PDB file of C-alpha atoms in Angstrom:
ATOM      1  CA  MET A 831    -156.184 -52.898  96.459  1.00 50.00           C
ATOM      2  CA  ALA A 832    -153.686 -50.787  94.122  1.00 65.00           C
ATOM      3  CA  ASN A 833    -150.562 -49.977  95.310  1.00 76.00           C
ATOM      4  CA  ILE A 834    -151.290 -52.121  98.405  1.00 78.00           C
ATOM      5  CA  LYS A 835    -147.967 -54.070  99.478  1.00 80.00           C
ATOM      6  CA  LEU A 836    -148.841 -57.627 100.373  1.00 75.00           C
ATOM      7  CA  SER A 837    -147.019 -57.544 103.651  1.00 76.00           C
ATOM      8  CA  GLU A 838    -149.683 -54.928 104.682  1.00 81.00           C
ATOM      9  CA  LEU A 839    -152.225 -57.455 103.952  1.00 82.00           C
ATOM     10  CA  GLY A 840    -150.518 -59.818 107.149  1.00 85.00           C
ATOM     11  CA  PRO A 841    -150.249 -63.350 106.942  1.00 89.00           C
ATOM     12  CA  LEU A 842    -151.991 -66.010 104.590  1.00 88.00           C
ATOM     13  CA  THR A 843    -154.940 -67.902 105.725  1.00 91.00           C
ATOM     14  CA  GLU A 844    -155.010 -71.447 105.728  1.00 94.00           C
ATOM     15  CA  GLU A 845    -157.772 -71.274 103.003  1.00 94.00           C
ATOM     16  CA  GLU A 846    -155.688 -69.118 101.072  1.00 91.00           C
ATOM     17  CA  LYS A 847    -152.208 -71.639 101.747  1.00 91.00           C
ATOM     18  CA  SER A 848    -154.160 -74.750 100.328  1.00 93.00           C
ATOM     19  CA  MET A 849    -155.515 -72.367  97.226  1.00 93.00           C
ATOM     20  CA  ILE A 850    -151.509 -71.325  96.499  1.00 92.00           C
ATOM     21  CA  GLU A 851    -150.663 -75.075  97.140  1.00 92.00           C
ATOM     22  CA  ASN A 852    -154.294 -76.553  94.735  1.00 93.00           C
ATOM     23  CA  ALA A 853    -152.865 -73.856  91.876  1.00 92.00           C
ATOM     24  CA  ALA A 854    -149.313 -75.028  91.921  1.00 90.00           C
ATOM     25  CA  ASN A 855    -150.328 -78.462  91.006  1.00 91.00           C
ATOM     26  CA  MET A 856    -152.991 -77.824  88.940  1.00 92.00           C
ATOM     27  CA  PRO A 857    -151.789 -78.210  85.069  1.00 92.00           C
ATOM     28  CA  VAL A 858    -151.342 -75.059  82.287  1.00 89.00           C
ATOM     29  CA  LEU A 859    -154.127 -75.341  80.151  1.00 90.00           C
ATOM     30  CA  TYR A 860    -153.635 -73.619  76.694  1.00 91.00           C
ATOM     31  CA  ASP A 861    -156.178 -71.702  74.628  1.00 91.00           C
ATOM     32  CA  ASP A 862    -156.435 -69.152  71.933  1.00 90.00           C
ATOM     33  CA  ASP A 863    -155.962 -66.348  74.443  1.00 90.00           C
ATOM     34  CA  SER A 864    -152.993 -67.751  76.399  1.00 90.00           C
ATOM     35  CA  PRO A 865    -151.222 -69.958  73.571  1.00 91.00           C
ATOM     36  CA  GLU A 866    -148.187 -72.171  74.476  1.00 92.00           C
ATOM     37  CA  THR A 867    -145.176 -70.297  73.552  1.00 93.00           C
ATOM     38  CA  THR A 868    -143.250 -71.427  70.186  1.00 94.00           C
ATOM     39  CA  PRO A 869    -139.640 -71.127  69.758  1.00 95.00           C
ATOM     40  CA  GLU A 870    -140.405 -68.198  67.319  1.00 96.00           C
ATOM     41  CA  MET A 871    -142.593 -66.282  70.338  1.00 94.00           C
ATOM     42  CA  LEU A 872    -139.295 -66.524  72.036  1.00 95.00           C
ATOM     43  CA  LEU A 873    -136.889 -65.690  69.633  1.00 97.00           C
ATOM     44  CA  ALA A 874    -139.610 -62.419  68.750  1.00 96.00           C
ATOM     45  CA  PHE A 875    -139.550 -61.537  72.666  1.00 95.00           C
ATOM     46  CA  ARG A 876    -135.821 -61.649  72.865  1.00 96.00           C
ATOM     47  CA  GLN A 877    -135.308 -59.598  69.344  1.00 97.00           C
ATOM     48  CA  ALA A 878    -137.885 -57.342  71.047  1.00 96.00           C
ATOM     49  CA  ALA A 879    -136.314 -56.959  74.481  1.00 96.00           C
ATOM     50  CA  GLU A 880    -132.886 -56.694  72.665  1.00 96.00           C
ATOM     51  CA  GLU A 881    -133.963 -53.447  70.808  1.00 95.00           C
ATOM     52  CA  LYS A 882    -135.570 -51.824  73.825  1.00 95.00           C
ATOM     53  CA  ARG A 883    -132.239 -51.999  76.134  1.00 94.00           C
ATOM     54  CA  LYS A 884    -130.582 -50.553  72.953  1.00 92.00           C
ATOM     55  CA  GLN A 885    -133.008 -47.691  72.699  1.00 91.00           C
ATOM     56  CA  ARG A 886    -132.729 -46.941  76.610  1.00 89.00           C
ATOM     57  CA  ARG A 887    -128.905 -47.666  76.478  1.00 89.00           C
ATOM     58  CA  LYS A 888    -126.928 -44.576  77.582  1.00 87.00           C
ATOM     59  CA  ASN A 889    -123.351 -43.596  76.451  1.00 89.00           C
ATOM     60  CA  VAL A 890    -120.411 -41.933  78.414  1.00 90.00           C
ATOM     61  CA  ILE A 891    -118.746 -39.235  76.772  1.00 92.00           C
ATOM     62  CA  SER A 892    -116.624 -36.541  77.919  1.00 93.00           C
ATOM     63  CA  ILE A 893    -116.832 -32.616  77.564  1.00 93.00           C
ATOM     64  CA  ARG A 894    -115.106 -29.731  78.999  1.00 95.00           C
ATOM     65  CA  VAL A 895    -117.205 -27.374  80.830  1.00 94.00           C
ATOM     66  CA  SER A 896    -115.576 -24.024  83.165  1.00 95.00           C
ATOM     67  CA  ASN A 897    -115.271 -24.142  86.347  1.00 96.00           C
ATOM     68  CA  ASN A 898    -118.458 -21.614  86.956  1.00 96.00           C
ATOM     69  CA  THR A 899    -120.875 -24.552  84.696  1.00 94.00           C
ATOM     70  CA  LEU A 900    -119.840 -27.148  86.829  1.00 94.00           C
ATOM     71  CA  GLU A 901    -120.008 -25.292  90.063  1.00 95.00           C
ATOM     72  CA  LYS A 902    -123.652 -24.580  88.889  1.00 95.00           C
ATOM     73  CA  ALA A 903    -124.295 -28.162  87.667  1.00 94.00           C
ATOM     74  CA  LYS A 904    -122.668 -29.464  90.792  1.00 95.00           C
ATOM     75  CA  ALA A 905    -124.896 -27.711  93.193  1.00 96.00           C
ATOM     76  CA  LEU A 906    -128.327 -29.157  91.608  1.00 93.00           C
ATOM     77  CA  GLY A 907    -127.226 -32.235  93.789  1.00 93.00           C
ATOM     78  CA  SER A 908    -126.783 -35.723  93.655  1.00 94.00           C
ATOM     79  CA  GLY A 909    -127.885 -36.782  90.061  1.00 93.00           C
ATOM     80  CA  TYR A 910    -126.765 -33.692  88.397  1.00 94.00           C
ATOM     81  CA  SER A 911    -125.290 -35.705  85.790  1.00 92.00           C
ATOM     82  CA  GLY A 912    -128.739 -37.497  84.649  1.00 92.00           C
ATOM     83  CA  VAL A 913    -130.141 -33.631  85.159  1.00 93.00           C
ATOM     84  CA  LEU A 914    -127.020 -32.382  82.621  1.00 93.00           C
ATOM     85  CA  ALA A 915    -127.901 -35.101  80.540  1.00 92.00           C
ATOM     86  CA  ARG A 916    -131.885 -34.241  79.816  1.00 93.00           C
ATOM     87  CA  MET A 917    -131.001 -30.693  79.114  1.00 94.00           C
ATOM     88  CA  ILE A 918    -128.633 -31.807  76.343  1.00 94.00           C
ATOM     89  CA  ASP A 919    -131.842 -33.885  75.241  1.00 93.00           C
ATOM     90  CA  PHE A 920    -133.894 -31.054  75.273  1.00 95.00           C
ATOM     91  CA  CYS A 921    -131.466 -28.180  74.040  1.00 95.00           C
ATOM     92  CA  LEU A 922    -130.703 -30.367  70.674  1.00 95.00           C
ATOM     93  CA  ASN A 923    -134.269 -31.236  69.844  1.00 96.00           C
ATOM     94  CA  ASP A 924    -134.648 -27.350  69.671  1.00 95.00           C
ATOM     95  CA  PRO A 925    -133.633 -25.660  66.266  1.00 95.00           C
ATOM     96  CA  GLU A 926    -133.230 -22.322  67.878  1.00 95.00           C
ATOM     97  CA  ILE A 927    -131.209 -22.612  71.082  1.00 94.00           C
ATOM     98  CA  ILE A 928    -128.967 -24.962  68.792  1.00 94.00           C
ATOM     99  CA  LYS A 929    -128.662 -21.491  66.447  1.00 95.00           C
ATOM    100  CA  LYS A 930    -127.980 -19.394  69.810  1.00 93.00           C
ATOM    101  CA  CYS A 931    -125.353 -21.447  70.473  1.00 92.00           C
ATOM    102  CA  LEU A 932    -123.692 -22.226  66.870  1.00 92.00           C
TER     103      LEU A 932
END
């Protein structure tokens, strides 16, 4: 059932509705595979999430480019600034390209 939207499955049957209602009223049972979350665990999750956000965060910069370069970039269509950012990342990770540009 991978990649199937719930809306494509049709309405819930009465039995399915009853199962959901019963599950909502069941107590949560913790075990070794699914322990109760401690304040220390929550802190670790928060710190990991913040670190991941920092890694994904993008910085805004201003650069000067020729009219020709800007026209070529805009010709790439919507999202051209993202394409330029990926090109810069690619080029800065290639020492040969860096040598050619210095």
